[in-house]
Short mmCIF file of C-alpha atoms and ligand atoms in Angstrom, two decimals:
data_model
loop_
_atom_site.label_atom_id
_atom_site.label_comp_id
_atom_site.label_asym_id
_atom_site.label_seq_id
_atom_site.Cartn_x
_atom_site.Cartn_y
_atom_site.Cartn_z
CA MET A 33 -94.94 36.33 -116.70
CA LYS A 34 -97.50 37.90 -114.38
CA HIS A 35 -99.08 40.77 -116.35
CA PHE A 36 -98.93 41.49 -120.08
CA THR A 37 -99.49 45.06 -121.21
CA ASN A 38 -96.53 45.82 -123.48
CA VAL A 39 -93.65 44.27 -125.41
CA LYS A 40 -91.24 44.33 -122.47
CA ASP A 41 -93.40 41.89 -120.50
CA LEU A 42 -92.58 39.17 -123.01
CA GLY A 43 -88.81 39.45 -122.54
CA ASN A 44 -86.67 38.00 -125.34
CA LEU A 45 -88.71 38.25 -128.55
CA GLU A 46 -86.80 35.51 -130.35
CA LEU A 47 -87.77 33.08 -127.62
CA ALA A 48 -91.36 34.29 -127.71
CA LEU A 49 -91.47 33.77 -131.48
CA LYS A 50 -90.00 30.30 -131.10
CA GLU A 51 -92.75 29.50 -128.60
CA ALA A 52 -95.35 30.95 -130.98
CA PHE A 53 -94.25 28.67 -133.82
CA GLU A 54 -94.10 25.68 -131.47
CA ILE A 55 -97.73 26.37 -130.52
CA LYS A 56 -98.74 26.99 -134.12
CA ASN A 57 -97.26 23.62 -135.00
CA ASP A 58 -99.33 21.87 -132.31
CA ARG A 59 -101.81 24.11 -130.57
CA PHE A 60 -103.00 21.36 -128.22
CA LYS A 61 -99.54 20.50 -126.93
CA PHE A 62 -100.21 22.27 -123.61
CA SER A 63 -103.90 21.37 -123.31
CA GLY A 64 -103.50 20.23 -119.69
CA LEU A 65 -101.94 23.48 -118.47
CA GLY A 66 -105.20 25.35 -117.94
CA LYS A 67 -107.21 22.58 -116.28
CA ASN A 68 -109.61 24.05 -113.69
CA LYS A 69 -108.29 27.54 -114.40
CA THR A 70 -110.74 30.25 -115.41
CA LEU A 71 -110.13 33.15 -117.75
CA LEU A 72 -112.41 36.17 -117.36
CA MET A 73 -112.47 38.51 -120.35
CA ILE A 74 -113.80 42.02 -119.67
CA PHE A 75 -114.80 44.19 -122.61
CA PHE A 76 -115.48 47.90 -122.21
CA ASN A 77 -115.50 48.10 -126.05
CA SER A 78 -116.65 45.97 -128.98
CA SER A 79 -114.56 43.16 -130.44
CA LEU A 80 -114.73 40.31 -132.93
CA ARG A 81 -111.17 38.96 -133.24
CA THR A 82 -109.91 39.54 -129.71
CA ARG A 83 -113.01 37.99 -128.21
CA LEU A 84 -112.90 34.85 -130.35
CA SER A 85 -109.14 34.31 -130.69
CA THR A 86 -108.41 34.76 -126.98
CA GLN A 87 -111.25 32.47 -126.00
CA LYS A 88 -110.01 29.88 -128.51
CA ALA A 89 -106.45 30.20 -127.21
CA ALA A 90 -107.70 29.64 -123.64
CA MET A 91 -109.70 26.57 -124.73
CA ASN A 92 -106.61 25.15 -126.50
CA LEU A 93 -104.88 25.34 -123.12
CA GLY A 94 -107.78 23.60 -121.39
CA MET A 95 -109.04 26.71 -119.56
CA ASN A 96 -112.61 27.68 -118.81
CA THR A 97 -113.62 31.10 -120.09
CA MET A 98 -116.16 33.72 -119.07
CA VAL A 99 -116.84 36.90 -121.02
CA LEU A 100 -118.40 40.07 -119.64
CA ASP A 101 -119.38 43.07 -121.72
CA ILE A 102 -119.46 46.08 -119.45
CA ASN A 103 -122.14 48.47 -120.77
CA GLN A 104 -124.18 45.57 -122.23
CA GLY A 105 -125.81 43.64 -119.42
CA ALA A 106 -123.43 44.50 -116.57
CA TRP A 107 -123.88 47.58 -114.41
CA LYS A 108 -122.31 50.70 -115.81
CA LEU A 109 -119.13 51.39 -113.87
CA GLU A 110 -117.93 54.61 -112.32
CA THR A 111 -114.15 54.71 -112.76
CA GLU A 112 -113.20 57.89 -110.86
CA ARG A 113 -112.75 57.92 -107.10
CA GLY A 114 -114.47 60.66 -105.12
CA VAL A 115 -117.41 61.06 -107.48
CA VAL A 116 -120.87 61.48 -105.89
CA MET A 117 -122.61 58.62 -107.69
CA ASP A 118 -125.96 60.27 -108.36
CA GLY A 119 -125.77 59.78 -112.13
CA ASP A 120 -126.34 56.79 -114.44
CA LYS A 121 -123.57 54.53 -113.03
CA PRO A 122 -124.80 52.20 -110.25
CA GLU A 123 -121.47 50.49 -109.44
CA HIS A 124 -117.92 51.60 -108.76
CA ILE A 125 -114.96 49.92 -110.42
CA LEU A 126 -113.25 49.70 -107.00
CA GLU A 127 -115.83 47.10 -105.87
CA ALA A 128 -116.35 45.55 -109.29
CA ILE A 129 -112.68 44.70 -109.88
CA PRO A 130 -112.03 42.64 -106.72
CA VAL A 131 -115.41 40.93 -107.14
CA MET A 132 -114.50 39.94 -110.70
CA GLY A 133 -111.05 38.87 -109.52
CA SER A 134 -112.63 36.53 -106.98
CA TYR A 135 -114.29 34.45 -109.70
CA CYS A 136 -111.28 33.74 -111.93
CA ASP A 137 -107.57 33.03 -112.20
CA VAL A 138 -106.61 35.32 -115.09
CA ILE A 139 -108.23 38.53 -116.37
CA GLY A 140 -108.12 40.02 -119.88
CA VAL A 141 -109.24 43.64 -120.22
CA ARG A 142 -110.20 45.74 -123.22
CA ALA A 143 -110.53 49.44 -122.36
CA PHE A 144 -109.93 51.94 -125.17
CA ALA A 145 -108.88 55.54 -124.79
CA THR A 146 -111.90 57.71 -124.08
CA PHE A 147 -110.27 60.92 -125.42
CA GLU A 148 -111.75 62.85 -122.49
CA ASP A 149 -108.40 63.33 -120.78
CA LYS A 150 -105.09 62.52 -122.46
CA GLU A 151 -103.22 62.04 -119.19
CA HIS A 152 -105.91 59.65 -117.93
CA ASP A 153 -105.69 57.67 -121.19
CA TYR A 154 -101.88 57.59 -121.34
CA LYS A 155 -101.66 56.46 -117.70
CA GLU A 156 -103.75 53.39 -118.68
CA THR A 157 -106.02 54.16 -115.73
CA ILE A 158 -108.42 51.24 -116.26
CA ILE A 159 -105.91 48.42 -116.84
CA SER A 160 -103.72 49.76 -114.02
CA GLN A 161 -106.64 49.55 -111.63
CA PHE A 162 -107.29 45.95 -112.66
CA ILE A 163 -103.63 45.16 -111.96
CA LYS A 164 -103.79 46.93 -108.61
CA TYR A 165 -107.13 45.71 -107.27
CA SER A 166 -107.98 42.33 -108.86
CA GLY A 167 -105.26 40.28 -107.18
CA LYS A 168 -104.95 38.29 -110.42
CA PRO A 169 -102.67 38.34 -113.48
CA VAL A 170 -104.02 40.83 -116.01
CA PHE A 171 -103.37 41.10 -119.73
CA SER A 172 -104.34 43.79 -122.18
CA MET A 173 -106.84 43.02 -124.91
CA GLU A 174 -106.24 46.63 -126.14
CA GLY A 175 -105.77 49.34 -123.63
CA ALA A 176 -105.82 53.10 -124.09
CA THR A 177 -102.31 53.27 -125.53
CA ARG A 178 -101.36 49.79 -126.76
CA HIS A 179 -102.70 46.59 -128.34
CA PRO A 180 -99.89 44.14 -127.59
CA LEU A 181 -101.72 40.91 -128.55
CA GLN A 182 -102.25 42.45 -131.98
CA SER A 183 -98.65 43.60 -132.35
CA PHE A 184 -97.35 40.19 -131.33
CA ALA A 185 -99.59 38.55 -133.97
CA ASP A 186 -98.32 41.14 -136.49
CA LEU A 187 -94.72 40.25 -135.68
CA ILE A 188 -95.44 36.52 -136.04
CA THR A 189 -97.06 37.24 -139.42
CA ILE A 190 -94.13 39.30 -140.71
CA GLU A 191 -91.71 36.59 -139.59
CA GLU A 192 -93.76 34.02 -141.53
CA PHE A 193 -94.00 36.03 -144.75
CA LYS A 194 -90.67 37.88 -144.92
CA THR A 195 -88.22 36.75 -147.61
CA LYS A 196 -85.19 38.67 -146.38
CA PRO A 197 -83.69 39.11 -142.91
CA ARG A 198 -84.31 42.86 -142.76
CA PRO A 199 -87.56 43.73 -144.57
CA LYS A 200 -88.75 47.30 -145.03
CA VAL A 201 -91.93 47.67 -142.99
CA VAL A 202 -94.07 50.79 -143.43
CA LEU A 203 -96.77 51.86 -140.99
CA THR A 204 -99.06 54.18 -142.92
CA TRP A 205 -101.86 56.36 -141.60
CA ALA A 206 -105.02 56.10 -143.71
CA PRO A 207 -108.31 57.99 -143.53
CA HIS A 208 -111.30 57.00 -141.38
CA PRO A 209 -114.49 58.95 -140.60
CA LYS A 210 -114.39 58.42 -136.82
CA ALA A 211 -111.80 59.25 -134.17
CA LEU A 212 -109.82 56.07 -133.47
CA PRO A 213 -107.28 55.45 -130.70
CA GLN A 214 -103.54 55.56 -131.32
CA ALA A 215 -103.16 52.20 -129.56
CA VAL A 216 -102.65 49.90 -132.55
CA ALA A 217 -100.18 52.27 -134.21
CA ASN A 218 -98.32 52.96 -130.94
CA SER A 219 -98.01 49.30 -130.18
CA PHE A 220 -97.00 48.28 -133.70
CA ALA A 221 -94.24 50.92 -133.58
CA GLU A 222 -93.17 49.75 -130.13
CA TRP A 223 -92.81 46.16 -131.35
CA MET A 224 -91.17 47.05 -134.66
CA ASN A 225 -88.60 49.08 -132.74
CA GLU A 226 -87.63 45.88 -130.92
CA THR A 227 -86.68 44.25 -134.26
CA ASP A 228 -83.93 45.17 -136.69
CA TYR A 229 -86.37 45.68 -139.59
CA ASP A 230 -86.11 48.86 -141.66
CA PHE A 231 -89.12 50.56 -140.06
CA VAL A 232 -90.76 53.70 -141.50
CA ILE A 233 -93.87 55.56 -140.33
CA THR A 234 -95.79 57.80 -142.73
CA HIS A 235 -98.70 60.11 -141.89
CA PRO A 236 -99.97 63.62 -142.67
CA HIS A 237 -98.66 66.55 -140.62
CA GLY A 238 -100.55 66.76 -137.34
CA TYR A 239 -100.72 62.97 -136.86
CA GLU A 240 -97.38 62.61 -135.05
CA LEU A 241 -97.48 59.77 -132.53
CA ASP A 242 -96.14 59.92 -128.99
CA PRO A 243 -92.31 60.02 -129.36
CA GLN A 244 -91.94 57.22 -126.80
CA PHE A 245 -93.50 54.88 -129.38
CA VAL A 246 -91.91 56.37 -132.52
CA GLY A 247 -88.49 55.68 -131.03
CA LYS A 248 -85.86 55.13 -133.69
CA ALA A 249 -88.37 54.79 -136.57
CA LYS A 250 -87.93 57.01 -139.62
CA VAL A 251 -90.89 59.38 -140.11
CA GLU A 252 -91.63 60.25 -143.77
CA TYR A 253 -94.46 62.69 -144.51
CA ASP A 254 -94.59 61.79 -148.22
CA GLN A 255 -96.59 58.55 -148.31
CA ARG A 256 -95.53 57.65 -151.85
CA LYS A 257 -91.88 58.08 -150.97
CA ALA A 258 -92.35 55.92 -147.86
CA PHE A 259 -93.90 53.15 -149.98
CA GLU A 260 -90.87 52.91 -152.30
CA GLY A 261 -89.22 49.52 -151.89
CA ALA A 262 -91.46 48.48 -148.98
CA ASP A 263 -91.89 44.77 -148.27
CA PHE A 264 -94.83 45.20 -145.88
CA ILE A 265 -97.47 47.95 -145.82
CA TYR A 266 -99.25 48.13 -142.47
CA ALA A 267 -102.22 50.48 -142.72
CA LYS A 268 -104.05 51.98 -139.75
CA ASN A 269 -105.98 55.09 -138.92
CA TRP A 270 -105.43 56.97 -135.70
CA SER A 271 -106.62 60.29 -134.34
CA ALA A 272 -104.28 63.14 -133.46
CA PHE A 273 -102.06 62.70 -130.41
CA GLU A 274 -100.55 66.17 -130.09
CA ASP A 275 -102.31 68.90 -128.09
CA PRO A 276 -104.53 70.79 -128.61
CA ASN A 277 -105.96 68.26 -131.10
CA TYR A 278 -105.74 65.10 -128.96
CA GLY A 279 -108.34 62.55 -130.08
CA GLN A 280 -109.51 64.60 -133.05
CA VAL A 281 -109.95 63.75 -136.73
CA LEU A 282 -107.89 66.33 -138.64
CA SER A 283 -108.23 64.84 -142.11
CA VAL A 284 -110.29 62.30 -144.06
CA ASP A 285 -108.21 62.87 -147.19
CA ARG A 286 -108.66 59.82 -149.41
CA ASP A 287 -105.43 60.66 -151.15
CA TRP A 288 -103.99 58.62 -148.23
CA THR A 289 -106.10 55.53 -149.00
CA VAL A 290 -103.92 52.52 -149.84
CA ASP A 291 -104.62 51.68 -153.50
CA THR A 292 -103.11 49.65 -156.34
CA GLU A 293 -101.19 52.60 -157.72
CA LYS A 294 -99.40 53.15 -154.41
CA MET A 295 -98.81 49.45 -153.83
CA ALA A 296 -97.07 49.42 -157.25
CA LEU A 297 -94.37 51.67 -155.75
CA THR A 298 -93.44 48.96 -153.26
CA ASN A 299 -91.30 45.86 -153.57
CA ASN A 300 -94.46 43.82 -154.25
CA ALA A 301 -95.32 44.42 -150.59
CA TYR A 302 -97.71 42.42 -148.51
CA PHE A 303 -100.69 44.41 -147.23
CA MET A 304 -101.54 44.20 -143.51
CA HIS A 305 -104.28 45.66 -141.29
CA CYS A 306 -105.42 44.59 -137.82
CA LEU A 307 -109.12 44.66 -138.87
CA PRO A 308 -111.88 45.74 -138.67
CA VAL A 309 -111.15 47.81 -141.78
CA ARG A 310 -113.31 50.28 -143.67
CA ARG A 311 -112.89 49.45 -147.35
CA ASN A 312 -112.28 52.32 -149.76
CA MET A 313 -111.41 54.60 -146.85
CA ILE A 314 -108.33 52.79 -145.47
CA VAL A 315 -107.74 50.43 -148.42
CA THR A 316 -109.37 49.78 -151.78
CA ASP A 317 -111.26 46.56 -152.51
CA ASP A 318 -108.60 45.65 -155.08
CA VAL A 319 -105.72 45.81 -152.61
CA ILE A 320 -107.41 44.00 -149.73
CA GLU A 321 -108.63 41.28 -152.11
CA SER A 322 -105.26 40.95 -153.87
CA ASP A 323 -102.99 37.96 -153.42
CA ARG A 324 -100.57 40.20 -151.49
CA SER A 325 -103.15 40.90 -148.79
CA ILE A 326 -102.37 38.88 -145.64
CA VAL A 327 -105.04 40.31 -143.35
CA ILE A 328 -106.66 36.89 -142.82
CA PRO A 329 -103.51 34.98 -141.77
CA GLU A 330 -102.65 38.03 -139.67
CA ALA A 331 -105.98 37.78 -137.83
CA ALA A 332 -105.56 34.00 -137.52
CA ASN A 333 -102.27 34.58 -135.69
CA ARG A 334 -104.18 36.34 -132.94
CA GLU A 335 -105.00 32.88 -131.57
CA ILE A 336 -101.28 32.12 -131.43
CA SER A 337 -100.19 35.36 -129.77
CA ALA A 338 -102.93 35.00 -127.16
CA GLN A 339 -101.94 31.41 -126.50
CA VAL A 340 -98.29 32.27 -125.87
CA VAL A 341 -99.36 34.98 -123.42
CA LEU A 342 -101.89 32.77 -121.61
CA LYS A 343 -99.44 29.87 -121.48
CA ARG A 344 -96.80 32.04 -119.85
CA ILE A 345 -99.28 33.46 -117.34
CA LEU A 346 -100.53 29.95 -116.48
CA GLU A 347 -96.96 28.77 -115.99
CA SER A 348 -96.45 31.56 -113.44
CA LEU A 349 -99.54 30.78 -111.34
C1 LIG B 631 -110.19 49.96 -132.86
C2 LIG B 631 -108.94 50.83 -132.87
O1 LIG B 631 -108.68 51.48 -133.87
O2 LIG B 631 -108.22 50.88 -131.85
C3 LIG B 631 -109.85 48.51 -132.65
C4 LIG B 631 -108.86 47.93 -133.60
C5 LIG B 631 -108.44 46.56 -133.28
N1 LIG B 631 -110.89 50.10 -134.10
C6 LIG B 631 -112.10 50.60 -134.21
O3 LIG B 631 -112.66 51.04 -133.24
C7 LIG B 631 -112.74 50.61 -135.57
N1 LIG B 632 -107.89 43.42 -134.38
C1 LIG B 632 -108.74 43.38 -133.33
O1 LIG B 632 -108.36 43.52 -132.17
O2 LIG B 632 -110.03 43.16 -133.68
P1 LIG B 632 -111.29 43.23 -132.71
O3 LIG B 632 -111.47 44.69 -132.34
O4 LIG B 632 -112.43 42.72 -133.56
O5 LIG B 632 -111.04 42.42 -131.50
#
């Protein structure tokens, strides 16, 4: 595998899962693979889990790691070609990318949607430029439209906790005060559509996701109805995708918060969230602290998903 930006890059998911469990069983099994190889992680946005889990995965493989936070210590980067650079950005991404590529063997990039231009976001302009100009394998640490390392960890987690071959998995929108990207929801839907789970998406009117990600999922606007018989509740906020409201917060209605009363409608479902999560907006304290909450093992699996991806990239070098 050269680049990793979406589910298709991984190929057969059963094989990828098998590899994930092999690594989980002995995470130092391939500790010689990354010797003298350097991972550079570039963050245009904040991170706790991605930063730590990906670095840990790289260390398990024997790699060296370097982390750069653009906007905090590095020069601010201009990303558009043709701009007269008389503003606050001293460096252009077209020089910065090949320079960064010259210091490493593999590059991870986190670059969220900016919501300034939907087409620009949905073309994954930043990650695409890294692929085009770095000369190195590139993987997404959450792009503008997807968060594949998260979705892979989510899939591993569901496979670990499911008690039937075809669980009902519900992706539910939940309220949040700030405009968040659609990336986690898009990606989760994209990965769930690759399984044969009973997959349902629920959200208020106006929060429809890009149809290319919804795929064959059932969309149910009544959240309580969607929760009936669910085995997994996957909560996430996202901002509107449809024009003219792209990137906007249309509702902060706490009637959509995941609480004990709604969880009681499910088949004793597990609660999942990618984190960071705003308590008592997205989910109540009671639910996230309950014994059905698997947000911590879910986050722990980020190390495993990252390690499968890095291992495959290293094997292709
Ligand atoms: C980000 C998002 O919603 O895409 C990152 C989640 C992993 N969340 C926030 O910015 C709070
Ligand atoms: N879930 C996730 O990607 O978390 P961070 O934003 O903290 O990396």
